[in-house]
C-alpha atoms as a printed R data frame, in Angstrom:
    type eleno elety resid chain resno       x       y       z
1   ATOM     1    CA   UNK     A     1  -0.113   0.031  -0.092
2   ATOM     2    CA   UNK     A     2   1.321   3.416  -1.014
3   ATOM     3    CA   UNK     A     3   0.639   5.953   1.895
4   ATOM     4    CA   UNK     A     4   3.716   8.229   1.373
5   ATOM     5    CA   UNK     A     5   2.073  10.911  -0.732
6   ATOM     6    CA   UNK     A     6  -0.950  11.329   1.542
7   ATOM     7    CA   UNK     A     7  -1.217   9.109   4.733
8   ATOM     8    CA   UNK     A     8  -4.991   9.457   4.603
9   ATOM     9    CA   UNK     A     9  -5.084   7.544   1.187
10  ATOM    10    CA   UNK     A    10  -4.155   3.981   0.624
11  ATOM    11    CA   UNK     A    11  -3.724   2.229  -2.641
12  ATOM    12    CA   UNK     A    12  -4.376  -1.505  -2.231
13  ATOM    13    CA   UNK     A    13  -2.459  -3.033  -5.358
14  ATOM    14    CA   UNK     A    14  -3.290  -6.797  -5.302
15  ATOM    15    CA   UNK     A    15  -1.390  -7.384  -8.287
16  ATOM    16    CA   UNK     A    16   0.040 -10.983  -8.665
17  ATOM    17    CA   UNK     A    17  -2.471 -12.331  -6.057
18  ATOM    18    CA   UNK     A    18  -5.376 -14.352  -6.762
19  ATOM    19    CA   UNK     A    19  -8.180 -12.207  -4.922
20  ATOM    20    CA   UNK     A    20 -11.234 -14.128  -3.736
21  ATOM    21    CA   UNK     A    21 -14.728 -13.098  -2.282
22  ATOM    22    CA   UNK     A    22 -13.480 -14.002   1.172
23  ATOM    23    CA   UNK     A    23 -10.383 -11.784   0.819
24  ATOM    24    CA   UNK     A    24 -12.631  -8.809   0.084
25  ATOM    25    CA   UNK     A    25 -14.603  -9.330   3.286
26  ATOM    26    CA   UNK     A    26 -11.574  -8.395   5.312
27  ATOM    27    CA   UNK     A    27 -11.553  -4.977   3.756
28  ATOM    28    CA   UNK     A    28 -15.177  -4.108   4.723
29  ATOM    29    CA   UNK     A    29 -15.771  -0.676   6.134
30  ATOM    30    CA   UNK     A    30 -12.065   0.208   5.908
31  ATOM    31    CA   UNK     A    31 -12.008   4.242   5.790
32  ATOM    32    CA   UNK     A    32  -8.456   4.472   4.538
33  ATOM    33    CA   UNK     A    33  -8.628   2.560   1.205
34  ATOM    34    CA   UNK     A    34  -9.089   5.179  -1.564
35  ATOM    35    CA   UNK     A    35  -7.691   3.089  -4.558
36  ATOM    36    CA   UNK     A    36  -7.912  -0.529  -5.190
37  ATOM    37    CA   UNK     A    37  -6.320  -2.706  -8.195
38  ATOM    38    CA   UNK     A    38  -7.273  -6.330  -8.567
39  ATOM    39    CA   UNK     A    39  -5.833  -8.338 -11.751
40  ATOM    40    CA   UNK     A    40  -6.197 -11.908 -10.776
41  ATOM    41    CA   UNK     A    41  -8.736 -13.927  -8.644
42  ATOM    42    CA   UNK     A    42 -12.058 -15.907  -8.428
43  ATOM    43    CA   UNK     A    43 -14.265 -13.234  -7.559
44  ATOM    44    CA   UNK     A    44 -18.003 -13.304  -7.913
45  ATOM    45    CA   UNK     A    45 -20.170 -10.231  -8.555
46  ATOM    46    CA   UNK     A    46 -21.652 -10.567  -5.138
47  ATOM    47    CA   UNK     A    47 -18.178 -10.839  -3.810
48  ATOM    48    CA   UNK     A    48 -17.514  -7.315  -4.726
49  ATOM    49    CA   UNK     A    49 -20.160  -6.020  -2.094
50  ATOM    50    CA   UNK     A    50 -17.579  -5.234   0.656
51  ATOM    51    CA   UNK     A    51 -16.076  -2.677  -1.728
52  ATOM    52    CA   UNK     A    52 -19.306  -0.641  -1.356
53  ATOM    53    CA   UNK     A    53 -18.506  -0.269   2.177
54  ATOM    54    CA   UNK     A    54 -15.426   1.476   1.520
55  ATOM    55    CA   UNK     A    55 -16.598   5.026   2.029
56  ATOM    56    CA   UNK     A    56 -13.543   6.793   0.534
57  ATOM    57    CA   UNK     A    57 -12.865   4.462  -2.307
58  ATOM    58    CA   UNK     A    58 -12.290   6.658  -5.423
59  ATOM    59    CA   UNK     A    59 -10.766   4.226  -7.895
60  ATOM    60    CA   UNK     A    60 -11.163   0.809  -8.958
61  ATOM    61    CA   UNK     A    61  -9.243  -1.198 -11.430
62  ATOM    62    CA   UNK     A    62 -10.608  -4.803 -11.790
63  ATOM    63    CA   UNK     A    63  -9.188  -6.929 -14.667
64  ATOM    64    CA   UNK     A    64 -11.592  -9.719 -14.234
65  ATOM    65    CA   UNK     A    65 -14.766 -10.512 -16.250
66  ATOM    66    CA   UNK     A    66 -17.759  -8.611 -14.495
67  ATOM    67    CA   UNK     A    67 -21.398  -8.948 -15.705
68  ATOM    68    CA   UNK     A    68 -24.353  -6.697 -15.133
69  ATOM    69    CA   UNK     A    69 -24.764  -8.386 -11.712
70  ATOM    70    CA   UNK     A    70 -21.778  -6.184 -10.469
71  ATOM    71    CA   UNK     A    71 -23.461  -2.976 -11.453
72  ATOM    72    CA   UNK     A    72 -25.832  -2.363  -8.602
73  ATOM    73    CA   UNK     A    73 -22.852  -2.951  -6.208
74  ATOM    74    CA   UNK     A    74 -20.811  -0.469  -8.355
75  ATOM    75    CA   UNK     A    75 -23.736   2.197  -8.139
76  ATOM    76    CA   UNK     A    76 -23.568   1.920  -4.188
77  ATOM    77    CA   UNK     A    77 -19.938   3.229  -4.265
78  ATOM    78    CA   UNK     A    78 -20.835   6.833  -3.983
79  ATOM    79    CA   UNK     A    79 -17.329   8.154  -3.669
80  ATOM    80    CA   UNK     A    80 -16.014   6.235  -6.656
81  ATOM    81    CA   UNK     A    81 -14.758   8.492  -9.441
82  ATOM    82    CA   UNK     A    82 -12.488   6.291 -11.647
83  ATOM    83    CA   UNK     A    83 -13.860   3.028 -12.756
84  ATOM    84    CA   UNK     A    84 -11.384   0.952 -14.946
85  ATOM    85    CA   UNK     A    85 -12.846  -2.520 -16.019
86  ATOM    86    CA   UNK     A    86 -11.459  -3.410 -19.249
87  ATOM    87    CA   UNK     A    87 -12.803  -6.931 -19.344
88  ATOM    88    CA   UNK     A    88 -16.519  -6.143 -18.306
89  ATOM    89    CA   UNK     A    89 -19.200  -8.131 -20.044
90  ATOM    90    CA   UNK     A    90 -21.920  -5.614 -19.348
91  ATOM    91    CA   UNK     A    91 -25.080  -5.140 -21.603
92  ATOM    92    CA   UNK     A    92 -26.611  -2.011 -22.843
93  ATOM    93    CA   UNK     A    93 -29.203  -2.440 -20.355
94  ATOM    94    CA   UNK     A    94 -26.570  -2.681 -17.524
95  ATOM    95    CA   UNK     A    95 -24.824   0.488 -18.751
96  ATOM    96    CA   UNK     A    96 -28.265   2.334 -18.470
97  ATOM    97    CA   UNK     A    97 -27.937   1.381 -14.766
98  ATOM    98    CA   UNK     A    98 -24.503   2.176 -14.367
99  ATOM    99    CA   UNK     A    99 -25.055   5.478 -15.705
100 ATOM   100    CA   UNK     A   100 -27.215   6.323 -12.641
101 ATOM   101    CA   UNK     A   101 -23.992   6.821 -10.692
102 ATOM   102    CA   UNK     A   102 -23.560  10.543  -9.810
103 ATOM   103    CA   UNK     A   103 -19.813  10.871  -9.550
104 ATOM   104    CA   UNK     A   104 -17.958   8.790 -12.148
105 ATOM   105    CA   UNK     A   105 -15.300  10.940 -14.005
106 ATOM   106    CA   UNK     A   106 -13.339   8.267 -15.688
107 ATOM   107    CA   UNK     A   107 -14.715   5.108 -17.228
108 ATOM   108    CA   UNK     A   108 -12.389   2.631 -19.013
109 ATOM   109    CA   UNK     A   109 -14.393  -0.350 -20.177
110 ATOM   110    CA   UNK     A   110 -14.429  -3.187 -22.523
111 ATOM   111    CA   UNK     A   111 -17.267  -5.400 -23.719
112 ATOM   112    CA   UNK     A   112 -18.234  -6.966 -26.855
113 ATOM   113    CA   UNK     A   113 -21.866  -6.794 -25.663
114 ATOM   114    CA   UNK     A   114 -21.993  -2.972 -25.692
115 ATOM   115    CA   UNK     A   115 -23.224  -1.160 -28.721
116 ATOM   116    CA   UNK     A   116 -24.249   2.385 -29.824
117 ATOM   117    CA   UNK     A   117 -27.009   2.184 -27.393
118 ATOM   118    CA   UNK     A   118 -24.544   2.150 -24.546
119 ATOM   119    CA   UNK     A   119 -23.230   5.512 -26.057
120 ATOM   120    CA   UNK     A   120 -26.640   7.080 -25.653
121 ATOM   121    CA   UNK     A   121 -26.729   5.996 -21.898
122 ATOM   122    CA   UNK     A   122 -23.093   7.192 -21.330
123 ATOM   123    CA   UNK     A   123 -23.909  10.547 -22.809
124 ATOM   124    CA   UNK     A   124 -26.400  11.218 -19.883
125 ATOM   125    CA   UNK     A   125 -23.567  11.093 -17.375
126 ATOM   126    CA   UNK     A   126 -22.801  14.723 -16.656
127 ATOM   127    CA   UNK     A   127 -19.646  13.818 -14.411
128 ATOM   128    CA   UNK     A   128 -18.343  11.691 -17.268
129 ATOM   129    CA   UNK     A   129 -14.930  13.556 -18.639
130 ATOM   130    CA   UNK     A   130 -12.730  10.640 -19.642
131 ATOM   131    CA   UNK     A   131 -14.098   7.629 -21.661
132 ATOM   132    CA   UNK     A   132 -11.956   4.598 -22.878
133 ATOM   133    CA   UNK     A   133 -14.013   2.025 -24.828
134 ATOM   134    CA   UNK     A   134 -12.247  -1.200 -25.673
135 ATOM   135    CA   UNK     A   135 -13.589  -3.612 -28.052
136 ATOM   136    CA   UNK     A   136 -16.986  -2.071 -27.802
137 ATOM   137    CA   UNK     A   137 -19.246  -2.798 -30.890
138 ATOM   138    CA   UNK     A   138 -19.889   0.954 -31.712
139 ATOM   139    CA   UNK     A   139 -19.744   2.694 -35.143
140 ATOM   140    CA   UNK     A   140 -20.206   6.158 -36.550
141 ATOM   141    CA   UNK     A   141 -24.112   5.932 -36.030
142 ATOM   142    CA   UNK     A   142 -23.370   5.977 -32.345
143 ATOM   143    CA   UNK     A   143 -21.141   9.025 -32.024
144 ATOM   144    CA   UNK     A   144 -23.848  11.819 -32.238
145 ATOM   145    CA   UNK     A   145 -24.707  10.729 -28.740
146 ATOM   146    CA   UNK     A   146 -21.408  12.299 -27.760
147 ATOM   147    CA   UNK     A   147 -22.046  15.461 -29.620
148 ATOM   148    CA   UNK     A   148 -23.959  16.781 -26.487
149 ATOM   149    CA   UNK     A   149 -21.304  16.058 -24.020
150 ATOM   150    CA   UNK     A   150 -19.267  19.302 -24.004
151 ATOM   151    CA   UNK     A   151 -17.811  18.091 -20.596
152 ATOM   152    CA   UNK     A   152 -16.073  15.176 -22.374
153 ATOM   153    CA   UNK     A   153 -12.367  15.884 -22.309
154 ATOM   154    CA   UNK     A   154 -10.795  12.652 -23.559
155 ATOM   155    CA   UNK     A   155 -11.902   9.702 -25.677
156 ATOM   156    CA   UNK     A   156  -9.951   6.629 -26.283
157 ATOM   157    CA   UNK     A   157 -11.444   4.154 -28.770
158 ATOM   158    CA   UNK     A   158  -9.739   0.675 -29.143
159 ATOM   159    CA   UNK     A   159 -11.091  -1.897 -31.545
160 ATOM   160    CA   UNK     A   160 -14.320  -0.432 -32.650
161 ATOM   161    CA   UNK     A   161 -16.039   0.187 -35.879
162 ATOM   162    CA   UNK     A   162 -15.812   4.016 -36.127
163 ATOM   163    CA   UNK     A   163 -14.415   5.368 -39.248
164 ATOM   164    CA   UNK     A   164 -12.056   8.257 -40.041
165 ATOM   165    CA   UNK     A   165 -15.048  10.242 -41.315
166 ATOM   166    CA   UNK     A   166 -17.179   9.767 -38.192
167 ATOM   167    CA   UNK     A   167 -14.035  10.841 -36.034
168 ATOM   168    CA   UNK     A   168 -13.688  14.077 -38.078
169 ATOM   169    CA   UNK     A   169 -17.259  14.969 -37.674
170 ATOM   170    CA   UNK     A   170 -17.138  14.292 -33.899
171 ATOM   171    CA   UNK     A   171 -13.957  16.561 -33.754
172 ATOM   172    CA   UNK     A   172 -15.764  19.273 -35.795
173 ATOM   173    CA   UNK     A   173 -18.519  19.239 -33.129
174 ATOM   174    CA   UNK     A   174 -16.169  18.868 -30.012
175 ATOM   175    CA   UNK     A   175 -12.818  20.497 -31.225
176 ATOM   176    CA   UNK     A   176 -11.137  20.425 -27.808
177 ATOM   177    CA   UNK     A   177 -11.622  16.730 -27.316
178 ATOM   178    CA   UNK     A   178  -8.438  14.642 -26.753
179 ATOM   179    CA   UNK     A   179  -8.971  11.693 -28.913
180 ATOM   180    CA   UNK     A   180  -6.911   8.338 -29.057
181 ATOM   181    CA   UNK     A   181  -7.539   5.681 -31.562
182 ATOM   182    CA   UNK     A   182  -6.147   2.098 -31.160
183 ATOM   183    CA   UNK     A   183  -3.635   3.000 -28.681
């Protein structure tokens, strides 16, 4: 855990460890954990519930497959601002629920089951400033949802069906957008 920069903030980096539901139970109600990184393990979506008790948790990175069942737990994490879940297996319906979270500023998400419909939902998130989509089945038809997001500062698109023409139009409408394609 890194506590040198600010002793009231603790990053729990569980890289290289196989994290289980029982491991996360040990973290329940910890007021010091602000960031958590999980890259490997045998976690169920319901096993994430102890993370919702971490009242100062601002960042999560979970590199495990998560389904829509995790979304109600994530929406209970009111202090969460940075959500990095590149191997998510969410649906468009699940994203609608996730978009009810009032504070997410950065969302890095993967998921082959997400579509242009997810962009419509994500566009409703007033706090969202940084969006990174990985392997999401979107194309130019979905980009107009982003036109009404002047608060969107950065967009990363990896492995999508968006064309150069679609991106040019997006940048015409949002000229200050920081854009990365297939980093």
